[in-house]
Amino acid sequence: MTRNVGTVARGVRCPIIRQGDNLSDIVVDSVIEAAKTDGFELGDRDVIGITESIVARSQGNYASIDAIGKDVKAKFGGETIGIIFPILSRNRFAICLKGMAMGAKKVVLMLSYPRDEVGNQLLTEDQLDDKGIDPYSTVLTLEKYRELFGQNIHPFTGVDYVDYYSEVIRSAGADVEIVFANHATEILNYTKNVINCDIHTRKRTSRILKAAGATVYGMDEILTESIDGSGYNTLYGLLGSNKSTEDSVKLFPNECTDLVYDIQDKLLKKTGKHIEVMVYGDGAFKDPVGQIWELADPVVSPAYTAGLEGTPNELKLKYLADNDFNDLSGEALREAISERIKSKDASLVGKMESEGTTPRRLTDLIGSLCDLTSGSGDKGTPIVLVQGYFDNYTNN
């Protein structure tokens, strides 16, 4: 029988995860139970995605703002620090900012403009054009910013992040000065001690600042080891963290490669199916209206099984239909395209017939699908089962 459904993504419900829970068993049992109750079968090369949040929760990977402040103070001596290029986020950054400020007497906060690294809007490009401001050559003080642009409210959150971040710093007991600039070295006019908070450009920013004589630590270098028993992340530090309470953060999962392979092994033993497993965080996609990139985590997937390595190797069906087989239709066209798929090269890189297929890693693509499926609110489906992702037009 011909199958008429391709890729399917299902959100799978599971119990609320607490520290110390056996997440491996919970994931396996939840997926198997979902298959039974909802009447579907598991198959080879299905993919199970587990949101990073429940992995970190089961690990108990939390840290207080006191621990953040203590680490920052140890690195910089407790004097003035520059904090540059943060994203505009109450959930992602504000609590980290408070902890950093607790480790300093004064914070010079340098905001990129008109948007942060992931697209959150501080100003609009139209506002800059109206005032004749080139953001890549013009440095603005807080006073000049207010004179030109007044108060600006984030269109989705309703927050004036300039005021909000200023108050966060003051509430931690530090003085604050705000500057708006897009070149990292501008901060050196205020202090040589810098925390660069950009995510995906962090290595370049750090290199530029160190070459200019600064003492630099990225967010990925804060809380890379436990401070007084706190959680930590050896690879990413504070990057990928989220607000947990008013005085603590949940960190990105630490080591979780063993987890994905343990789940894969248990599923193979219980179902006889070889299922790929990944931990996923933010997907990598852009909102065309708000211009926000979702990817505030350092990576989409911090751990995944070997079968998810690589990129898609797919032919573009419309290219074949419009070019190689434009004289065919109906069953003859279906058979010709099917045969081409079956005989395609192991690598289609650079081939015209693959032009227009998505040139991204499998983990980024599937992780983005999982993130969209599970959502970030109250759906209660932190596990996502993706079926048929590796199938093509020839699979029945």
PDB file of N, CA, C and O in Angstrom, residues 11 51 280 369-384:
ATOM      1  N   GLY A  11       4.251  15.904  19.881  1.00  0.00           N
ATOM      2  CA  GLY A  11       4.639  16.256  21.243  1.00  0.00           C
ATOM      3  C   GLY A  11       4.187  15.160  22.185  1.00  0.00           C
ATOM      4  O   GLY A  11       3.046  14.693  22.121  1.00  0.00           O
ATOM      5  N   THR A  51      13.773  18.303  25.336  1.00  0.00           N
ATOM      6  CA  THR A  51      14.136  19.689  25.554  1.00  0.00           C
ATOM      7  C   THR A  51      15.209  19.823  26.635  1.00  0.00           C
ATOM      8  O   THR A  51      15.185  19.105  27.647  1.00  0.00           O
ATOM      9  N   TYR A 280      17.557  19.090  22.661  1.00  0.00           N
ATOM     10  CA  TYR A 280      17.454  20.312  21.871  1.00  0.00           C
ATOM     11  C   TYR A 280      17.117  21.504  22.760  1.00  0.00           C
ATOM     12  O   TYR A 280      16.475  21.377  23.799  1.00  0.00           O
ATOM     13  N   LEU A 369      12.489  21.952  14.436  1.00  0.00           N
ATOM     14  CA  LEU A 369      11.172  21.322  14.348  1.00  0.00           C
ATOM     15  C   LEU A 369      10.669  20.944  15.737  1.00  0.00           C
ATOM     16  O   LEU A 369       9.495  21.186  16.081  1.00  0.00           O
ATOM     17  N   CYS A 370      11.540  20.365  16.546  1.00  0.00           N
ATOM     18  CA  CYS A 370      11.155  19.980  17.902  1.00  0.00           C
ATOM     19  C   CYS A 370      10.772  21.198  18.730  1.00  0.00           C
ATOM     20  O   CYS A 370       9.778  21.180  19.471  1.00  0.00           O
ATOM     21  N   ASP A 371      11.559  22.271  18.625  1.00  0.00           N
ATOM     22  CA  ASP A 371      11.296  23.477  19.405  1.00  0.00           C
ATOM     23  C   ASP A 371       9.938  24.077  19.040  1.00  0.00           C
ATOM     24  O   ASP A 371       9.167  24.495  19.907  1.00  0.00           O
ATOM     25  N   LEU A 372       9.621  24.118  17.758  1.00  0.00           N
ATOM     26  CA  LEU A 372       8.330  24.631  17.320  1.00  0.00           C
ATOM     27  C   LEU A 372       7.191  23.727  17.780  1.00  0.00           C
ATOM     28  O   LEU A 372       6.094  24.197  18.101  1.00  0.00           O
ATOM     29  N   THR A 373       7.433  22.429  17.810  1.00  0.00           N
ATOM     30  CA  THR A 373       6.387  21.480  18.200  1.00  0.00           C
ATOM     31  C   THR A 373       6.100  21.542  19.692  1.00  0.00           C
ATOM     32  O   THR A 373       4.934  21.562  20.116  1.00  0.00           O
ATOM     33  N   SER A 374       7.149  21.576  20.497  1.00  0.00           N
ATOM     34  CA  SER A 374       6.948  21.546  21.953  1.00  0.00           C
ATOM     35  C   SER A 374       6.548  22.895  22.507  1.00  0.00           C
ATOM     36  O   SER A 374       5.863  22.974  23.533  1.00  0.00           O
ATOM     37  N   GLY A 375       6.960  23.994  21.841  1.00  0.00           N
ATOM     38  CA  GLY A 375       6.661  25.312  22.366  1.00  0.00           C
ATOM     39  C   GLY A 375       7.449  25.589  23.629  1.00  0.00           C
ATOM     40  O   GLY A 375       8.272  24.794  24.078  1.00  0.00           O
ATOM     41  N   SER A 376       7.183  26.752  24.242  1.00  0.00           N
ATOM     42  CA  SER A 376       7.919  27.122  25.447  1.00  0.00           C
ATOM     43  C   SER A 376       6.985  27.454  26.608  1.00  0.00           C
ATOM     44  O   SER A 376       7.416  27.986  27.620  1.00  0.00           O
ATOM     45  N   GLY A 377       5.722  27.122  26.452  1.00  0.00           N
ATOM     46  CA  GLY A 377       4.759  27.469  27.485  1.00  0.00           C
ATOM     47  C   GLY A 377       4.178  26.273  28.205  1.00  0.00           C
ATOM     48  O   GLY A 377       4.898  25.476  28.803  1.00  0.00           O
ATOM     49  N   ASP A 378       2.864  26.105  28.110  1.00  0.00           N
ATOM     50  CA  ASP A 378       2.187  25.116  28.957  1.00  0.00           C
ATOM     51  C   ASP A 378       1.660  23.909  28.179  1.00  0.00           C
ATOM     52  O   ASP A 378       0.718  23.246  28.605  1.00  0.00           O
ATOM     53  N   LYS A 379       2.268  23.610  27.024  1.00  0.00           N
ATOM     54  CA  LYS A 379       1.812  22.438  26.265  1.00  0.00           C
ATOM     55  C   LYS A 379       2.089  21.138  27.009  1.00  0.00           C
ATOM     56  O   LYS A 379       1.398  20.137  26.818  1.00  0.00           O
ATOM     57  N   GLY A 380       3.135  21.117  27.821  1.00  0.00           N
ATOM     58  CA  GLY A 380       3.430  19.916  28.594  1.00  0.00           C
ATOM     59  C   GLY A 380       3.984  18.782  27.770  1.00  0.00           C
ATOM     60  O   GLY A 380       3.779  17.606  28.100  1.00  0.00           O
ATOM     61  N   THR A 381       4.672  19.119  26.670  1.00  0.00           N
ATOM     62  CA  THR A 381       5.241  18.076  25.806  1.00  0.00           C
ATOM     63  C   THR A 381       6.732  18.340  25.591  1.00  0.00           C
ATOM     64  O   THR A 381       7.160  18.707  24.501  1.00  0.00           O
ATOM     65  N   PRO A 382       7.555  18.131  26.622  1.00  0.00           N
ATOM     66  CA  PRO A 382       8.991  18.389  26.494  1.00  0.00           C
ATOM     67  C   PRO A 382       9.745  17.305  25.732  1.00  0.00           C
ATOM     68  O   PRO A 382      10.960  17.411  25.548  1.00  0.00           O
ATOM     69  N   ILE A 383       9.025  16.271  25.332  1.00  0.00           N
ATOM     70  CA  ILE A 383       9.584  15.214  24.485  1.00  0.00           C
ATOM     71  C   ILE A 383       8.868  15.287  23.149  1.00  0.00           C
ATOM     72  O   ILE A 383       7.647  15.435  23.092  1.00  0.00           O
ATOM     73  N   VAL A 384       9.637  15.214  22.059  1.00  0.00           N
ATOM     74  CA  VAL A 384       9.042  15.250  20.728  1.00  0.00           C
ATOM     75  C   VAL A 384       9.506  14.024  19.952  1.00  0.00           C
ATOM     76  O   VAL A 384      10.707  13.712  19.912  1.00  0.00           O
TER      77      VAL A 384
END
